[in-house]
GROMACS .gro file of C-alpha atoms in nm:
model
  309
    1MET     CA    1  -1.874   6.414  -3.512
    2ASN     CA    2  -1.924   6.777  -3.614
    3GLN     CA    3  -2.085   6.891  -3.939
    4LYS     CA    4  -1.759   7.007  -4.095
    5ARG     CA    5  -1.596   6.668  -4.048
    6GLU     CA    6  -1.911   6.486  -4.156
    7SER     CA    7  -1.924   6.682  -4.482
    8ARG     CA    8  -1.557   6.620  -4.550
    9LEU     CA    9  -1.580   6.247  -4.494
   10GLY     CA   10  -1.906   6.198  -4.678
   11LYS     CA   11  -2.222   6.012  -4.584
   12GLY     CA   12  -2.177   5.673  -4.432
   13LEU     CA   13  -1.818   5.720  -4.320
   14GLY     CA   14  -1.928   5.858  -3.986
   15ALA     CA   15  -2.113   5.535  -3.917
   16ILE     CA   16  -1.800   5.333  -3.999
   17LEU     CA   17  -1.555   5.548  -3.805
   18GLY     CA   18  -1.788   5.626  -3.518
   19ASP     CA   19  -1.726   5.891  -3.253
   20ILE     CA   20  -1.351   5.847  -3.220
   21GLU     CA   21  -1.259   6.167  -3.039
   22ILE     CA   22  -1.333   6.039  -2.691
   23ASN     CA   23  -1.111   5.839  -2.457
   24VAL     CA   24  -0.808   5.864  -2.686
   25PRO     CA   25  -0.488   5.873  -2.473
   26GLU     CA   26  -0.341   6.221  -2.441
   27ARG     CA   27  -0.053   6.266  -2.683
   28LYS     CA   28   0.266   6.416  -2.548
   29PRO     CA   29   0.509   6.582  -2.791
   30VAL     CA   30   0.798   6.368  -2.907
   31GLY     CA   31   1.087   6.532  -2.729
   32TYR     CA   32   1.460   6.495  -2.689
   33ILE     CA   33   1.480   6.622  -2.333
   34ASN     CA   34   1.730   6.356  -2.230
   35LYS     CA   35   1.967   6.431  -2.517
   36GLU     CA   36   2.283   6.633  -2.473
   37VAL     CA   37   2.289   7.001  -2.563
   38ALA     CA   38   2.542   7.068  -2.839
   39GLY     CA   39   2.869   7.188  -2.692
   40ALA     CA   40   2.815   7.025  -2.353
   41LYS     CA   41   3.069   6.757  -2.440
   42PRO     CA   42   3.259   6.636  -2.748
   43VAL     CA   43   3.047   6.449  -2.999
   44GLN     CA   44   3.113   6.075  -2.975
   45ASP     CA   45   2.834   5.917  -3.180
   46TYR     CA   46   2.737   6.086  -3.503
   47SER     CA   47   2.422   5.875  -3.528
   48ASP     CA   48   2.278   6.025  -3.210
   49VAL     CA   49   2.063   6.336  -3.172
   50LEU     CA   50   2.182   6.653  -2.998
   51ARG     CA   51   1.980   6.957  -2.898
   52ILE     CA   52   2.126   7.272  -3.058
   53PRO     CA   53   2.027   7.624  -2.950
   54SER     CA   54   1.833   7.769  -3.244
   55GLY     CA   55   2.044   8.086  -3.236
   56LEU     CA   56   2.354   7.884  -3.329
   57ILE     CA   57   2.203   7.738  -3.647
   58ASP     CA   58   2.251   7.901  -3.987
   59PRO     CA   59   2.069   7.821  -4.313
   60ASN     CA   60   2.254   7.645  -4.591
   61PRO     CA   61   2.358   7.903  -4.855
   62TYR     CA   62   2.334   7.628  -5.119
   63GLN     CA   63   1.977   7.540  -5.028
   64PRO     CA   64   1.806   7.470  -5.365
   65ARG     CA   65   1.463   7.566  -5.236
   66MET     CA   66   1.439   7.944  -5.231
   67ALA     CA   67   1.070   7.990  -5.141
   68PHE     CA   68   0.880   7.835  -4.852
   69ASP     CA   69   0.500   7.847  -4.843
   70ASN     CA   70   0.395   8.036  -4.530
   71ASP     CA   71   0.070   7.847  -4.480
   72SER     CA   72   0.250   7.515  -4.511
   73LEU     CA   73   0.517   7.627  -4.264
   74GLU     CA   74   0.253   7.735  -4.013
   75GLU     CA   75   0.079   7.397  -4.044
   76LEU     CA   76   0.409   7.220  -3.978
   77ALA     CA   77   0.480   7.452  -3.684
   78GLU     CA   78   0.143   7.368  -3.532
   79SER     CA   79   0.216   6.998  -3.577
   80ILE     CA   80   0.552   7.045  -3.402
   81ARG     CA   81   0.384   7.228  -3.113
   82THR     CA   82   0.150   6.933  -3.070
   83PHE     CA   83   0.368   6.631  -3.147
   84GLY     CA   84   0.724   6.764  -3.130
   85LEU     CA   85   0.983   6.743  -3.407
   86ILE     CA   86   0.969   6.379  -3.511
   87GLN     CA   87   1.245   6.394  -3.774
   88PRO     CA   88   1.555   6.585  -3.654
   89ILE     CA   89   1.742   6.811  -3.895
   90SER     CA   90   2.103   6.743  -4.003
   91VAL     CA   91   2.378   7.002  -3.955
   92ARG     CA   92   2.755   7.036  -3.975
   93ARG     CA   93   2.971   7.221  -3.725
   94GLN     CA   94   3.146   7.534  -3.849
   95PRO     CA   95   3.495   7.647  -3.740
   96ASP     CA   96   3.343   7.933  -3.539
   97GLY     CA   97   3.133   7.692  -3.330
   98ARG     CA   98   2.808   7.759  -3.514
   99TYR     CA   99   2.614   7.499  -3.714
  100GLN     CA  100   2.503   7.499  -4.078
  101ILE     CA  101   2.199   7.312  -4.199
  102ILE     CA  102   2.262   7.021  -4.436
  103SER     CA  103   1.903   6.903  -4.462
  104GLY     CA  104   1.580   7.003  -4.293
  105GLU     CA  105   1.564   7.380  -4.344
  106ARG     CA  106   1.184   7.369  -4.370
  107ARG     CA  107   1.167   7.181  -4.037
  108TYR     CA  108   1.414   7.432  -3.888
  109ARG     CA  109   1.199   7.728  -3.994
  110ALA     CA  110   0.886   7.562  -3.860
  111CYS     CA  111   1.061   7.492  -3.527
  112LYS     CA  112   1.142   7.862  -3.494
  113LEU     CA  113   0.781   7.949  -3.573
  114ALA     CA  114   0.677   7.703  -3.303
  115GLY     CA  115   0.898   7.887  -3.054
  116MET     CA  116   1.154   7.612  -2.996
  117ASP     CA  117   1.475   7.736  -2.831
  118GLU     CA  118   1.663   7.411  -2.891
  119ILE     CA  119   1.628   7.206  -3.210
  120PRO     CA  120   1.705   6.832  -3.229
  121ALA     CA  121   1.971   6.764  -3.491
  122TYR     CA  122   2.219   6.509  -3.618
  123ILE     CA  123   2.579   6.637  -3.635
  124ARG     CA  124   2.751   6.536  -3.955
  125VAL     CA  125   3.130   6.527  -3.994
  126THR     CA  126   3.151   6.602  -4.364
  127ASP     CA  127   3.515   6.509  -4.410
  128ASP     CA  128   3.476   6.155  -4.277
  129GLN     CA  129   3.190   5.987  -4.462
  130GLY     CA  130   3.310   5.638  -4.371
  131MET     CA  131   3.274   5.713  -4.001
  132LEU     CA  132   2.931   5.861  -4.064
  133GLU     CA  133   2.815   5.551  -4.251
  134MET     CA  134   2.943   5.319  -3.980
  135ALA     CA  135   2.773   5.521  -3.708
  136ILE     CA  136   2.437   5.522  -3.886
  137VAL     CA  137   2.454   5.152  -3.975
  138GLU     CA  138   2.544   5.070  -3.615
  139ASN     CA  139   2.248   5.276  -3.502
  140ILE     CA  140   2.013   5.089  -3.738
  141GLN     CA  141   2.129   4.756  -3.599
  142ARG     CA  142   2.025   4.845  -3.245
  143GLN     CA  143   1.734   4.641  -3.112
  144ASP     CA  144   1.554   4.921  -2.926
  145LEU     CA  145   1.473   5.146  -3.220
  146ASP     CA  146   1.110   5.215  -3.301
  147PRO     CA  147   0.995   5.185  -3.667
  148ILE     CA  148   1.015   5.560  -3.730
  149GLU     CA  149   1.371   5.576  -3.594
  150VAL     CA  150   1.467   5.293  -3.829
  151ALA     CA  151   1.302   5.471  -4.122
  152MET     CA  152   1.476   5.799  -4.040
  153SER     CA  153   1.812   5.621  -4.019
  154TYR     CA  154   1.755   5.469  -4.363
  155GLN     CA  155   1.656   5.805  -4.508
  156ARG     CA  156   1.953   5.977  -4.349
  157LEU     CA  157   2.194   5.717  -4.485
  158MET     CA  158   2.051   5.772  -4.834
  159ASP     CA  159   2.053   6.152  -4.813
  160GLU     CA  160   2.389   6.212  -4.650
  161CYS     CA  161   2.588   5.930  -4.810
  162ASP     CA  162   2.425   5.968  -5.153
  163LEU     CA  163   2.300   5.609  -5.172
  164THR     CA  164   2.016   5.455  -5.369
  165GLN     CA  165   1.770   5.226  -5.192
  166GLU     CA  166   1.942   4.926  -5.345
  167LYS     CA  167   2.292   5.027  -5.229
  168MET     CA  168   2.161   5.120  -4.887
  169ALA     CA  169   1.987   4.783  -4.850
  170GLN     CA  170   2.322   4.618  -4.921
  171ARG     CA  171   2.493   4.836  -4.659
  172VAL     CA  172   2.250   4.735  -4.383
  173GLY     CA  173   2.202   4.375  -4.497
  174LYS     CA  174   1.829   4.406  -4.563
  175LYS     CA  175   1.606   4.331  -4.859
  176ARG     CA  176   1.518   4.631  -5.075
  177ALA     CA  177   1.147   4.567  -5.014
  178SER     CA  178   1.198   4.582  -4.637
  179VAL     CA  179   1.388   4.910  -4.665
  180ALA     CA  180   1.125   5.058  -4.894
  181ASN     CA  181   0.848   4.961  -4.654
  182TYR     CA  182   1.022   5.142  -4.370
  183LEU     CA  183   1.080   5.454  -4.581
  184ARG     CA  184   0.710   5.463  -4.671
  185LEU     CA  185   0.631   5.515  -4.301
  186LEU     CA  186   0.777   5.866  -4.330
  187ARG     CA  187   0.489   5.960  -4.561
  188LEU     CA  188   0.238   5.916  -4.280
  189PRO     CA  189   0.104   6.229  -4.105
  190ALA     CA  190   0.302   6.348  -3.803
  191LYS     CA  191   0.018   6.243  -3.574
  192VAL     CA  192   0.038   5.882  -3.697
  193GLN     CA  193   0.420   5.879  -3.688
  194HIS     CA  194   0.403   6.002  -3.331
  195ASP     CA  195   0.171   5.720  -3.226
  196LEU     CA  196   0.388   5.463  -3.404
  197LYS     CA  197   0.694   5.594  -3.214
  198ALA     CA  198   0.499   5.584  -2.888
  199GLY     CA  199   0.394   5.223  -2.947
  200LEU     CA  200   0.024   5.307  -2.964
  201LEU     CA  201  -0.007   5.122  -3.295
  202SER     CA  202   0.203   4.864  -3.475
  203THR     CA  203   0.393   4.866  -3.803
  204GLY     CA  204   0.120   4.637  -3.937
  205HIS     CA  205  -0.141   4.902  -3.860
  206ALA     CA  206   0.077   5.167  -4.025
  207LYS     CA  207   0.107   4.962  -4.346
  208VAL     CA  208  -0.272   4.942  -4.367
  209LEU     CA  209  -0.302   5.319  -4.313
  210LEU     CA  210  -0.059   5.375  -4.601
  211SER     CA  211  -0.321   5.224  -4.832
  212VAL     CA  212  -0.546   5.524  -4.757
  213ASP     CA  213  -0.471   5.836  -4.962
  214ASP     CA  214  -0.638   6.099  -4.742
  215PRO     CA  215  -0.413   6.203  -4.446
  216HIS     CA  216  -0.720   6.320  -4.254
  217ILE     CA  217  -0.882   5.976  -4.276
  218GLN     CA  218  -0.546   5.816  -4.187
  219GLU     CA  219  -0.547   6.018  -3.864
  220LEU     CA  220  -0.909   5.928  -3.786
  221LEU     CA  221  -0.839   5.559  -3.838
  222CYS     CA  222  -0.529   5.588  -3.621
  223ASP     CA  223  -0.743   5.731  -3.340
  224LEU     CA  224  -0.992   5.449  -3.389
  225VAL     CA  225  -0.718   5.187  -3.353
  226ILE     CA  226  -0.610   5.345  -3.023
  227LYS     CA  227  -0.960   5.400  -2.888
  228ASP     CA  228  -1.102   5.055  -2.969
  229GLY     CA  229  -0.782   4.849  -2.964
  230LEU     CA  230  -0.836   4.730  -3.321
  231SER     CA  231  -0.622   4.449  -3.456
  232VAL     CA  232  -0.455   4.481  -3.797
  233ARG     CA  233  -0.722   4.256  -3.949
  234GLN     CA  234  -1.002   4.466  -3.797
  235LEU     CA  235  -0.842   4.783  -3.932
  236GLU     CA  236  -0.820   4.629  -4.279
  237GLU     CA  237  -1.192   4.554  -4.260
  238LYS     CA  238  -1.264   4.916  -4.161
  239VAL     CA  239  -1.062   5.041  -4.458
  240ARG     CA  240  -1.240   4.806  -4.698
  241ARG     CA  241  -1.574   4.932  -4.571
  242LEU     CA  242  -1.479   5.292  -4.645
  243GLY     CA  243  -1.526   5.206  -5.014
  244ARG     CA  244  -1.386   5.353  -5.334
  245GLU     CA  245  -1.013   5.396  -5.388
  246ALA     CA  246  -0.921   5.405  -5.019
  247SER     CA  247  -1.053   5.053  -4.970
  248GLN     CA  248  -0.870   4.874  -5.251
  249ILE     CA  249  -0.634   4.660  -5.046
  250PRO     CA  250  -0.601   4.281  -5.037
  251PRO     CA  251  -0.712   4.087  -4.725
  252ARG     CA  252  -0.353   4.107  -4.595
  253ALA     CA  253  -0.092   4.368  -4.680
  254GLN     CA  254   0.154   4.239  -4.942
  255ASP     CA  255   0.493   4.364  -5.055
  256LEU     CA  256   0.525   4.501  -5.407
  257PRO     CA  257   0.770   4.347  -5.655
  258ASP     CA  258   1.113   4.514  -5.668
  259ASP     CA  259   1.037   4.681  -6.002
  260TYR     CA  260   0.761   4.881  -5.838
  261TYR     CA  261   0.992   5.008  -5.567
  262ARG     CA  262   1.235   5.122  -5.837
  263ILE     CA  263   0.953   5.328  -5.991
  264LEU     CA  264   0.869   5.482  -5.653
  265GLU     CA  265   1.236   5.561  -5.590
  266HIS     CA  266   1.316   5.714  -5.931
  267ILE     CA  267   0.999   5.919  -5.973
  268GLY     CA  268   0.962   6.002  -5.605
  269LYS     CA  269   1.289   6.199  -5.594
  270PHE     CA  270   1.132   6.461  -5.823
  271PHE     CA  271   0.829   6.506  -5.596
  272ASP     CA  272   0.976   6.489  -5.245
  273ASN     CA  273   0.872   6.120  -5.231
  274SER     CA  274   0.503   6.218  -5.245
  275ILE     CA  275   0.410   5.925  -5.463
  276SER     CA  276   0.204   5.616  -5.387
  277LEU     CA  277   0.135   5.301  -5.583
  278LYS     CA  278  -0.136   5.040  -5.540
  279ARG     CA  279  -0.137   4.702  -5.707
  280SER     CA  280  -0.397   4.427  -5.698
  281PRO     CA  281  -0.301   4.058  -5.696
  282THR     CA  282  -0.386   4.048  -6.069
  283GLY     CA  283  -0.128   4.319  -6.151
  284LYS     CA  284  -0.373   4.606  -6.203
  285GLY     CA  285  -0.331   4.921  -6.002
  286THR     CA  286  -0.297   5.297  -5.974
  287MET     CA  287  -0.011   5.542  -5.921
  288THR     CA  288  -0.071   5.876  -5.746
  289ILE     CA  289   0.177   6.166  -5.757
  290ARG     CA  290   0.134   6.473  -5.538
  291PHE     CA  291   0.331   6.781  -5.638
  292ASN     CA  292   0.389   7.113  -5.460
  293SER     CA  293   0.456   7.343  -5.756
  294ASP     CA  294   0.467   7.378  -6.133
  295GLU     CA  295   0.847   7.382  -6.103
  296GLU     CA  296   0.848   7.022  -5.975
  297VAL     CA  297   0.647   6.913  -6.278
  298ARG     CA  298   0.876   7.105  -6.516
  299LYS     CA  299   1.187   6.941  -6.369
  300PHE     CA  300   1.029   6.598  -6.405
  301LEU     CA  301   0.929   6.670  -6.764
  302LYS     CA  302   1.282   6.789  -6.847
  303ALA     CA  303   1.426   6.469  -6.697
  304LEU     CA  304   1.192   6.262  -6.915
  305GLU     CA  305   1.283   6.458  -7.227
  306ASP     CA  306   1.657   6.444  -7.156
  307SER     CA  307   1.641   6.065  -7.116
  308ASN     CA  308   1.438   6.027  -7.440
  309ILE     CA  309   1.166   5.829  -7.266
   0.00000   0.00000   0.00000
């Protein structure tokens, strides 16, 4: 472990994590090479992913975000070069045969920076929401989906059909807690999401990693699971040994009460879902909110003031 990493992790963590950069299976980018290229044939399943030539995609003129941080975009582009685009963008087809972004403009820009000629995307038929909902729900009910695909389907159903977690859980016949747990997987670093998709670690491992706040340590622990074949229980023990806030998890991962998921849902929408909550069996806990700009904080404050909270 080099000096830079050692100083970042702090004394003692190197002994717990060990030298985890050897004998880790080579990661191949998540690709969509077997998917159809848009325009090759009529779209039959709106829940599936197509590959669209980047030159046929236009930004959304109603995109609320006007500024994109260049450093952040470059980091995402580098992640895409390494792991591929894990979460496809969503677009709608225009009368002239081009495509307009509905959601995922930041991912689209990062894909272009990464030099991708074809960008994986969902095609949305905006004038037939019922068909869209049925297609996504049918996709969710498939048995061969990996956990990240399930989570992305849930998120897409919420975003494109304007559903709350509670309404979406009713649509797919799942408990709200189960839906919320899947959505939390999308907060993991791309590297961890990739390995979850590839089957290199389980959903149980991923839930334990979500109890760690630092994405860098999440990635190191992920590598450790792969290298040493750690069980979920062994990973929990590693996390507990890391000490301080990152180690405050019960012996086995437990679901939060529904009220807590409501808090995560309502507050998270103001901060791009960058919010985490930890609760001990006694009811004590902490809530962490990560924000990207002063504007996010101002919008949240205005919402509080308007609701007279």
